[in-house]
């Protein structure tokens, strides 16, 4: 029986055993949820005369870490000593042969003492993290707590991780974070039993790692003069006057790597090539095909400047990756490989010659050639390449590990090809996305990934065979920092979503339960985060407003991801208070209304959230609508669902989108109807500035043959245009909005026209 089959059998056996135990381990309030647990009726009291022991030298460091961790909140100077047997009133760490994986552990708490057993120091360390959560939340305080005793409930736990790769990423290129923050980040990962930290060190906006052979990489590439204000894809982007600069010395990187190793976390560096290389090319422009000056980018996105597939470039990268390999003992080096614009390659005589020499017929094959050359460099350094799923295009190096970020499709393809896969789909586990649609959320890049969305993500697609699923070695969350400038903002985006992903990666999927997690273990975690003074998001408690058309009525519903949350609302746009109406049942909306809602969190003793949605039961609600252009993305029903998007943050799902074409919509009102106003929504109004139309025209007709212009406006400004006219009876309305279409931005070659509602009154 091979190792993976044995662990699967063992895990199934332990799971069956755990189901026979009562009460359920939900009462333990440990996250991620252990594989099996039973709870006794007694407890162990940690006191000033308790002891900490270890049975082997390799267990000593874990014992010392626990003593150090306990010292600040308790004030206890607990002695740490070697002992083969467990003595009374002690916490014992023992490396012994037990029938669990190398990261597994057994934790026993009785009134006499605590014993943690594991095959390795890593298993002991994860056992210590569970012990930490058995202690009162005040143990997380780094200041002394005057507490008579520290009670630990009597338990028996056997636990091991589901996945061998449990990763979390941090982008320090877009905004630089100092060593002290990176160490705190690693501590947070360790607390949640992650074992991999991917350090995204280079991108278009900054080079953050010292390379001795090429000092200009940090002298020039580590600094940009300013940063875009608002969103990089705004209609009229603005810039601040604040320089962003910073990089890590080799001594600092070694310090961080050692710090992570002590917490049983592997640090994987990412040096992104051949795209996302503006900072590298700003320092050494001769590495491009055009060899012209390049700037460190003040905006975010995708840029044309890429490395050229020439021998001098591969020689340069060979030196860079050699120095990187010497700093990081990890078996992996991440080489990026994503979002490569191939325009400069197609224009280069050198690349055309290369394609002829190697019988390459497509730019994707040129990318494959580039990636395979770099993979060989990394392999010769004794490392394995990880790349984003674009490296599959055109062919991929045999031993490359695929990190699937654009969805799950790349990971599925790679698993079928026999490549190891790390799932990292942005739709689920990118923590730079919004956590709710409430307006008190800080700026995020785009999209929505709520706590429940993260928790319910499953890395192994069910339609893959068991053999193919085995190639998916785990998953990795990502914190990209385009719009995250400060540690406090980073904390908000991480917590508590980090805990939800931790449970997905560690716990047996058949044991996962959203109700168990959200009702029992999440509240305990939130109290722990409070003691850690983390800027925690309570977004999962916040209201979610939705509406639907029911016959001729527009009906609004307000819910929260956390069951039982009390929600208060107003219908006049005023801020809800505890004296406002408490939501009990769906609301029938009879007039244009700004519905606002907030949730009460009892543990905080306050209202949270600011959910707003402007709703309008207008005359065209749910009527038949015909679009002249079939190029629109998104359902035409978005144009007549009774919801305006302007008082929410941007979400692509709110709009019908017209790329390089105009809006021309004909609405059938079913019968001759008196109308006098049309409202056209075309901007989000929050956190994004969308391209407005250049002209809007409203026409009316009784037969769809003869049209009368009712109102029009040039160069409207958002987020919404109101076109009023003398009352007129018509059956059909035609609404035209002209897209400006022109763009000089390579990132937006065709300007999108976003329309979220055509309201008729």
XYZ file of C-alpha atoms in Angstrom, residues 61-686:
626
model
C 11.996 24.081 20.012
C 8.217 23.550 20.059
C 8.245 23.304 23.851
C 10.250 26.523 24.070
C 7.859 28.270 21.674
C 4.895 27.385 23.881
C 6.683 28.676 26.999
C 7.454 31.947 25.208
C 3.893 32.282 23.928
C 2.375 31.723 27.386
C 4.726 34.087 29.194
C 3.220 37.410 28.057
C -0.459 36.892 28.943
C 0.016 34.705 32.027
C 3.213 36.160 33.479
C 4.332 32.572 34.149
C 8.012 31.665 33.698
C 7.300 28.003 33.008
C 10.407 25.773 33.043
C 11.175 23.691 29.962
C 13.048 20.434 30.472
C 13.611 17.029 28.902
C 11.637 14.113 30.289
C 10.729 10.733 28.857
C 7.502 10.334 30.795
C 4.614 12.715 31.384
C 4.561 14.113 34.906
C 1.639 15.614 36.794
C 0.830 19.282 36.129
C 2.851 19.367 32.913
C 2.453 19.907 29.208
C 4.474 17.206 27.462
C 5.647 17.191 23.841
C 6.544 13.721 22.611
C 7.896 12.511 19.304
C 6.763 8.892 19.040
C 5.569 6.533 16.341
C 1.820 7.056 15.944
C -0.482 5.971 13.096
C -0.867 9.461 11.636
C 0.751 11.409 8.799
C 3.991 13.353 9.254
C 1.997 16.471 10.079
C -0.537 14.677 12.267
C -0.743 14.829 16.059
C -2.591 13.373 19.034
C -3.591 15.757 21.831
C -4.757 14.536 25.229
C -5.898 16.788 28.075
C -6.758 15.339 31.488
C -7.010 16.978 34.914
C -3.435 15.776 35.542
C -1.835 17.325 32.467
C -1.508 17.729 28.707
C 0.299 15.456 26.265
C 0.894 16.088 22.570
C 2.275 13.227 20.494
C 3.432 13.303 16.876
C 5.808 11.627 14.465
C 7.622 14.917 13.826
C 8.234 18.316 15.354
C 5.901 19.698 12.686
C 3.054 17.571 14.019
C 3.826 18.758 17.541
C 3.736 22.353 16.351
C 0.269 21.941 14.803
C -0.865 20.224 17.997
C 0.350 23.260 19.923
C -1.829 25.505 17.740
C -4.872 23.434 18.709
C -3.875 23.605 22.375
C -3.677 27.370 21.984
C -7.313 27.472 20.908
C -8.372 25.352 23.876
C -7.146 28.073 26.207
C -9.352 31.123 26.899
C -9.250 33.804 24.183
C -7.335 36.092 26.548
C -4.259 33.921 26.003
C -3.807 35.827 22.715
C -3.109 39.060 24.566
C 0.518 40.148 24.502
C -0.070 41.999 27.771
C -0.395 40.351 31.232
C -3.935 39.247 32.141
C -4.843 39.019 35.822
C -6.568 35.653 35.684
C -6.718 33.185 38.576
C -6.386 30.126 36.355
C -6.160 29.129 32.753
C -8.533 26.217 32.268
C -8.073 23.788 29.364
C -11.029 21.413 28.746
C -10.367 17.689 28.919
C -10.215 16.351 25.362
C -8.856 13.554 23.231
C -7.963 14.683 19.682
C -6.438 12.842 16.758
C -5.812 15.103 13.797
C -3.969 15.395 10.511
C -4.277 17.605 7.399
C -6.226 16.715 4.297
C -3.788 18.425 1.894
C 0.004 18.475 1.962
C 0.122 21.966 0.374
C -1.745 24.632 2.357
C -0.589 27.965 1.033
C -1.099 31.680 1.364
C 0.391 34.372 -0.853
C 1.438 37.969 -0.207
C 2.155 40.558 -2.911
C 4.775 43.077 -1.748
C 5.478 44.539 -5.187
C 2.419 46.751 -5.526
C 2.752 48.020 -1.952
C 5.814 47.241 0.116
C 5.405 45.678 3.574
C 8.303 45.660 6.016
C 9.902 42.629 7.656
C 7.978 43.099 10.905
C 4.668 42.804 9.030
C 5.849 39.803 7.008
C 6.730 38.023 10.253
C 3.306 38.776 11.704
C 1.794 37.426 8.477
C 3.755 34.192 8.953
C 2.543 33.986 12.572
C -1.052 34.234 11.354
C -0.471 31.439 8.859
C 1.058 29.247 11.533
C -1.887 29.840 13.876
C -4.218 28.551 11.143
C -1.970 25.577 10.222
C -0.859 26.815 6.791
C 2.501 25.364 5.795
C 3.435 27.463 2.717
C 4.026 31.191 2.301
C 4.398 32.405 -1.286
C 6.268 35.710 -1.389
C 5.432 37.662 -4.562
C 8.602 39.751 -4.794
C 8.597 41.273 -8.281
C 6.094 42.824 -10.664
C 5.556 45.852 -12.885
C 5.258 48.191 -9.896
C 8.393 47.256 -7.965
C 11.346 44.870 -7.599
C 11.691 43.921 -3.924
C 14.666 41.536 -3.607
C 18.372 42.440 -3.619
C 20.410 40.745 -6.364
C 24.145 41.336 -5.922
C 25.018 40.857 -9.589
C 22.446 43.388 -10.762
C 22.180 46.243 -8.220
C 20.067 48.434 -10.511
C 17.166 46.033 -9.971
C 16.694 47.662 -6.567
C 18.403 51.000 -7.215
C 15.925 51.730 -10.024
C 13.331 48.959 -10.032
C 12.332 49.247 -6.362
C 10.901 52.768 -6.658
C 7.970 54.355 -8.460
C 7.225 58.080 -8.223
C 3.498 57.809 -7.587
C 0.487 55.506 -7.655
C -2.902 55.632 -9.324
C -5.682 57.106 -7.192
C -9.038 55.403 -7.463
C -9.028 52.383 -9.749
C -6.505 51.707 -12.466
C -9.303 51.191 -15.013
C -11.143 54.393 -14.153
C -12.325 56.585 -17.010
C -10.014 59.399 -15.894
C -7.272 57.911 -13.663
C -5.536 60.280 -11.254
C -2.223 59.873 -9.428
C -0.950 60.814 -5.995
C 2.434 62.416 -5.363
C 3.707 59.733 -3.007
C 6.797 57.713 -3.825
C 6.560 53.975 -3.164
C 9.908 52.351 -2.488
C 11.460 49.461 -0.622
C 13.172 46.122 -0.958
C 14.507 43.328 1.218
C 18.219 42.836 1.736
C 19.593 39.326 1.609
C 20.071 39.395 5.376
C 16.404 40.314 5.841
C 15.257 37.537 3.535
C 17.373 34.961 5.377
C 15.902 36.227 8.646
C 12.334 35.833 7.351
C 13.048 32.360 5.944
C 14.511 31.214 9.275
C 11.551 32.730 11.115
C 9.154 30.791 8.890
C 11.131 27.549 9.229
C 10.843 27.795 13.010
C 7.070 27.855 12.456
C 7.185 24.933 10.002
C 6.299 27.090 7.023
C 8.029 26.833 3.651
C 8.712 30.163 1.922
C 8.387 30.066 -1.864
C 9.729 33.090 -3.766
C 8.068 34.357 -6.930
C 10.149 36.127 -9.588
C 7.616 36.857 -12.316
C 8.670 36.440 -15.968
C 8.431 37.053 -18.914
C 5.523 39.486 -18.414
C 4.944 41.696 -15.382
C 8.573 42.735 -15.868
C 8.377 46.534 -16.097
C 10.442 47.072 -12.935
C 13.152 44.724 -14.218
C 13.171 46.414 -17.617
C 13.264 49.877 -16.068
C 16.574 48.829 -14.527
C 17.878 46.909 -17.544
C 15.975 47.945 -20.712
C 18.356 45.913 -22.874
C 16.461 42.790 -21.753
C 13.456 43.715 -23.902
C 13.190 43.126 -27.633
C 12.991 46.876 -28.411
C 15.674 47.800 -25.819
C 14.061 51.200 -25.178
C 13.511 52.977 -21.860
C 10.789 51.488 -19.651
C 9.292 52.927 -16.462
C 8.318 51.302 -13.191
C 4.549 51.331 -13.594
C 2.429 53.656 -11.420
C -0.743 51.896 -12.573
C -1.863 48.311 -12.154
C -2.792 45.825 -14.823
C -1.101 44.218 -17.821
C 1.570 45.931 -19.915
C 3.203 45.335 -23.289
C 6.803 45.352 -22.066
C 8.087 41.793 -21.708
C 11.430 40.037 -21.613
C 12.843 38.977 -24.966
C 13.590 35.263 -25.615
C 17.305 35.844 -26.297
C 20.376 34.073 -24.947
C 21.622 37.129 -23.018
C 18.242 37.345 -21.285
C 18.384 33.685 -20.253
C 21.925 34.223 -18.990
C 20.706 37.204 -16.941
C 17.856 35.164 -15.479
C 20.228 32.324 -14.709
C 22.202 34.624 -12.422
C 19.043 36.019 -10.797
C 17.519 32.632 -10.074
C 20.848 31.309 -8.772
C 20.981 34.045 -6.151
C 17.306 33.462 -5.330
C 17.873 29.711 -4.962
C 20.717 30.334 -2.527
C 18.431 32.400 -0.297
C 15.406 30.094 -0.250
C 15.786 26.424 0.763
C 12.299 25.674 -0.615
C 12.066 22.928 -3.215
C 10.080 25.371 -5.378
C 10.636 28.626 -7.235
C 7.582 30.358 -8.669
C 8.296 31.926 -12.070
C 4.910 33.543 -12.755
C 4.319 33.161 -16.479
C 0.927 34.884 -16.445
C -0.696 37.615 -18.527
C 1.994 37.908 -21.189
C 1.129 40.359 -23.978
C 2.950 39.046 -27.032
C 2.769 42.132 -29.264
C 6.468 43.029 -28.929
C 7.474 39.456 -29.728
C 5.412 39.470 -32.920
C 7.035 42.762 -33.969
C 10.597 41.598 -33.268
C 12.842 40.357 -36.110
C 14.803 38.395 -33.494
C 11.712 36.537 -32.359
C 10.627 35.857 -35.935
C 14.042 34.324 -36.560
C 13.769 32.269 -33.373
C 10.379 30.961 -34.475
C 11.826 29.847 -37.804
C 14.788 28.133 -36.134
C 12.617 26.185 -33.713
C 9.564 25.645 -35.932
C 7.359 27.744 -33.686
C 4.153 28.855 -35.387
C 2.266 30.757 -32.654
C 3.147 33.312 -29.968
C 1.918 30.793 -27.380
C 4.652 28.456 -28.545
C 7.172 31.272 -28.078
C 5.939 31.639 -24.507
C 6.264 27.879 -24.024
C 9.835 28.037 -25.360
C 10.623 30.854 -22.908
C 9.084 29.066 -19.924
C 10.823 25.783 -20.726
C 14.188 27.555 -20.932
C 13.627 29.158 -17.537
C 12.351 25.868 -16.115
C 15.636 24.264 -17.176
C 17.553 26.996 -15.333
C 15.521 26.308 -12.196
C 15.871 22.524 -12.559
C 19.662 22.852 -12.818
C 19.557 24.640 -9.463
C 17.876 21.604 -7.934
C 14.465 23.256 -7.755
C 11.017 22.668 -9.216
C 9.100 25.311 -11.153
C 5.678 26.564 -10.156
C 3.827 28.712 -12.690
C 0.404 30.264 -13.106
C -1.894 28.265 -15.379
C -0.975 30.284 -18.509
C 2.263 28.255 -18.708
C 0.133 25.388 -20.025
C -0.348 27.307 -23.271
C 1.847 26.014 -26.071
C 3.278 23.177 -23.980
C 4.790 23.022 -20.503
C 7.908 21.638 -18.809
C 7.466 18.044 -17.696
C 7.857 18.539 -13.941
C 6.224 21.985 -13.645
C 3.638 22.476 -10.920
C 0.580 24.394 -12.105
C -1.084 27.043 -9.958
C -4.585 27.514 -11.349
C -5.779 31.093 -10.782
C -8.095 31.975 -13.694
C -10.605 29.428 -12.426
C -10.407 25.693 -11.996
C -10.105 24.769 -15.673
C -6.308 25.102 -15.835
C -5.927 22.926 -12.771
C -8.278 20.307 -14.172
C -6.371 20.234 -17.467
C -3.029 19.968 -15.668
C -4.252 17.146 -13.403
C -5.432 15.207 -16.441
C -1.965 15.706 -17.945
C -0.329 14.311 -14.808
C 1.025 17.575 -13.383
C 0.841 18.429 -9.718
C -1.706 21.210 -9.186
C -2.223 23.950 -6.612
C -5.683 25.441 -6.900
C -5.921 29.238 -6.468
C -9.074 30.348 -8.323
C -9.636 34.075 -8.001
C -13.409 33.617 -7.837
C -13.121 31.943 -4.439
C -9.841 32.503 -2.606
C -8.398 35.811 -3.776
C -8.629 37.923 -0.640
C -8.217 41.227 -2.486
C -11.880 40.881 -3.524
C -14.719 42.509 -1.622
C -16.208 40.605 1.315
C -19.675 42.117 1.052
C -21.490 44.723 -1.016
C -21.909 47.059 1.946
C -20.609 50.567 1.419
C -18.459 50.560 4.531
C -16.135 48.001 2.916
C -12.683 49.414 2.105
C -11.588 49.593 -1.506
C -10.862 46.275 -3.192
C -9.800 45.323 -6.694
C -13.164 43.944 -7.908
C -15.405 40.941 -7.461
C -16.975 39.455 -4.382
C -15.695 36.564 -2.285
C -17.633 36.380 0.939
C -16.641 34.301 3.940
C -19.229 31.677 3.022
C -17.957 31.619 -0.559
C -14.428 30.896 0.703
C -15.623 28.268 3.170
C -17.632 26.348 0.599
C -14.817 26.168 -1.972
C -13.760 22.587 -2.801
C -10.281 22.197 -4.395
C -10.817 18.722 -5.893
C -13.492 18.762 -8.631
C -15.805 15.801 -8.187
C -15.847 14.886 -11.874
C -12.134 14.044 -11.837
C -11.161 10.450 -11.181
C -9.554 9.563 -7.848
C -6.205 9.245 -9.635
C -6.583 12.699 -11.210
C -7.723 14.247 -7.923
C -4.532 12.989 -6.279
C -2.526 15.383 -8.483
C -4.249 18.307 -6.742
C -1.896 18.639 -3.788
C -3.693 21.572 -2.193
C -4.719 25.173 -2.678
C -3.446 28.662 -2.006
C -5.154 31.898 -1.095
C -3.826 35.184 -2.463
C -3.541 38.701 -1.123
C -2.710 41.011 -4.010
C -2.062 44.533 -2.760
C -2.862 46.920 -5.613
C -5.426 48.598 -3.361
C -4.088 47.462 0.009
C -1.594 50.026 1.263
C -1.454 49.409 5.012
C -1.128 46.498 7.453
C -4.530 47.335 8.955
C -6.190 47.084 5.554
C -4.397 43.780 4.956
C -5.687 42.437 8.273
C -9.231 43.367 7.305
C -8.984 41.488 4.013
C -7.471 38.388 5.672
C -9.603 37.867 8.766
C -11.676 35.808 9.108
C -11.488 34.528 5.504
C -8.095 33.024 6.311
C -9.749 30.698 8.821
C -12.345 29.539 6.287
C -9.641 28.594 3.787
C -7.619 26.934 6.553
C -10.502 24.594 7.290
C -10.937 23.758 3.605
C -7.282 22.755 3.355
C -6.875 20.957 6.672
C -10.183 19.366 7.625
C -11.872 16.335 6.111
C -14.410 17.654 3.606
C -17.183 15.356 4.881
C -16.884 16.982 8.314
C -17.151 20.548 7.074
C -20.341 22.364 7.986
C -21.060 26.036 7.391
C -23.608 26.144 10.219
C -21.154 24.496 12.634
C -18.337 26.840 11.597
C -20.391 30.046 11.499
C -22.485 29.432 14.628
C -19.910 27.911 16.979
C -16.289 28.209 15.946
C -16.320 31.557 14.118
C -17.584 33.491 17.190
C -14.773 31.962 19.253
C -12.235 32.953 16.606
C -13.569 36.500 16.423
C -13.066 36.878 20.183
C -9.529 35.572 19.772
C -8.877 38.061 16.963
C -10.130 40.846 19.232
C -7.542 39.888 21.825
C -4.904 39.989 19.064
C -6.057 43.541 18.191
C -6.634 42.545 14.583
C -8.709 44.733 12.291
C -11.229 41.964 11.713
C -13.981 42.103 9.111
C -17.517 41.391 10.293
C -18.667 41.327 6.679
C -20.354 37.931 6.995
C -22.765 39.482 9.507
C -23.632 42.414 7.255
C -26.948 42.625 5.391
C -27.374 41.360 1.842
C -30.183 43.117 -0.034
C -31.706 41.531 -3.120
C -34.922 41.945 -5.060
C -37.056 40.081 -7.546
C -40.026 40.842 -9.738
C -43.092 38.955 -8.535
C -45.883 39.535 -11.024
C -46.273 43.310 -11.105
C -44.552 43.788 -7.758
C -40.935 44.488 -6.847
C -40.086 42.541 -3.694
C -36.943 43.113 -1.586
C -35.311 40.578 0.703
C -32.612 41.183 3.339
C -30.516 38.344 4.730
C -27.125 37.744 6.343
C -24.663 34.882 5.856
C -24.764 34.322 9.627
C -28.110 32.776 10.572
C -30.067 34.549 13.281
C -28.460 37.964 12.768
C -30.835 40.802 13.664
C -31.169 43.286 10.775
C -32.576 46.816 10.991
C -33.676 48.816 7.942
C -35.070 52.117 6.662
C -36.898 52.985 3.445
C -36.070 56.683 3.253
C -32.315 56.499 2.803
C -31.571 57.380 6.434
C -29.057 55.407 8.491
C -30.698 52.521 10.382
C -30.476 52.476 14.175
C -31.671 50.068 16.848
C -34.896 52.077 16.871
C -35.507 51.379 13.161
C -37.719 48.589 11.873
C -36.286 45.098 12.388
C -36.486 43.009 9.240
C -38.941 40.125 9.518
C -40.238 39.350 6.021
C -39.840 40.413 2.354
C -40.762 44.023 1.567
C -43.020 45.086 -1.301
C -41.525 48.223 -2.884
C -44.195 50.556 -4.303
C -42.160 53.711 -5.022
C -38.566 54.542 -5.859
C -36.816 53.783 -2.593
C -33.311 53.709 -1.196
C -33.418 50.699 1.097
C -30.701 50.762 3.774
C -29.885 48.077 6.330
C -27.454 47.341 9.162
C -26.881 44.247 11.301
C -26.544 43.947 15.057
C -23.572 41.885 16.296
C -24.182 40.988 19.923
C -20.531 40.177 20.650
C -19.611 43.700 19.557
C -22.707 45.317 21.037
C -23.124 47.452 17.932
C -24.543 47.693 14.436
C -22.301 46.850 11.492
C -22.596 47.297 7.761
C -24.131 49.836 5.435
C -26.124 47.956 2.833
C -27.882 50.205 0.317
C -29.897 49.467 -2.765
C -32.025 51.917 -4.720
C -35.098 50.139 -6.034
C -37.678 51.419 -8.494
C -40.899 49.665 -9.579
C -41.015 51.632 -12.848
C -43.299 51.156 -15.863
C -40.835 49.032 -17.874
C -40.147 46.605 -15.059
C -39.910 43.122 -16.537
C -41.219 44.221 -19.937
C -39.914 42.727 -23.166
C -36.707 44.404 -24.299
C -34.879 43.939 -27.602
C -31.252 44.917 -28.155
C -30.089 45.894 -31.636
C -26.587 44.610 -30.864
C -25.928 41.024 -29.886
C -22.491 42.067 -28.626
C -23.715 42.914 -25.151
C -22.265 40.876 -22.311
C -24.542 40.090 -19.432
C -28.259 39.524 -19.454
C -30.566 42.173 -20.922
C -32.777 41.595 -17.876
C -30.215 43.654 -15.925
C -31.597 46.676 -17.786
C -35.036 46.230 -16.241
C -34.700 44.527 -12.873
C -35.650 47.561 -10.805
C -32.176 47.950 -9.269
C -29.838 50.914 -9.699
C -26.134 50.201 -9.259
C -24.945 53.710 -8.472
C -25.056 53.417 -4.692
C -23.101 50.189 -4.533
C -19.484 49.391 -5.285
C -18.751 48.162 -8.770
C -19.745 44.626 -9.716
C -19.759 43.439 -13.309
C -22.881 41.391 -12.579
C -24.979 44.566 -12.306
C -24.642 45.561 -15.952
C -25.282 44.757 -19.560
C -21.934 45.628 -21.130
C -21.405 46.846 -24.684
C -17.832 46.491 -25.994
C -16.998 48.719 -28.959
C -20.682 49.074 -29.769
C -23.674 51.212 -28.772
C -26.758 50.588 -26.702
C -29.933 50.533 -28.749
C -32.797 49.038 -26.790
C -36.478 48.845 -27.716
C -38.915 48.330 -24.841
C -42.441 47.035 -25.439
C -44.756 48.458 -22.748
C -47.520 46.005 -23.882
C -50.066 48.799 -24.426
C -50.196 52.535 -25.022
C -48.775 54.068 -21.845
C -48.277 57.656 -20.768
C -44.579 58.297 -20.033
C -42.644 61.468 -19.160
C -39.237 60.410 -17.883
C -36.462 57.886 -18.468
C -33.560 57.276 -16.097
C -30.452 55.616 -17.490
C -27.849 54.234 -15.072
C -24.321 53.874 -16.461
C -21.833 54.223 -13.598
C -21.184 52.456 -10.321
C -20.641 55.616 -8.333
C -18.503 53.735 -5.774
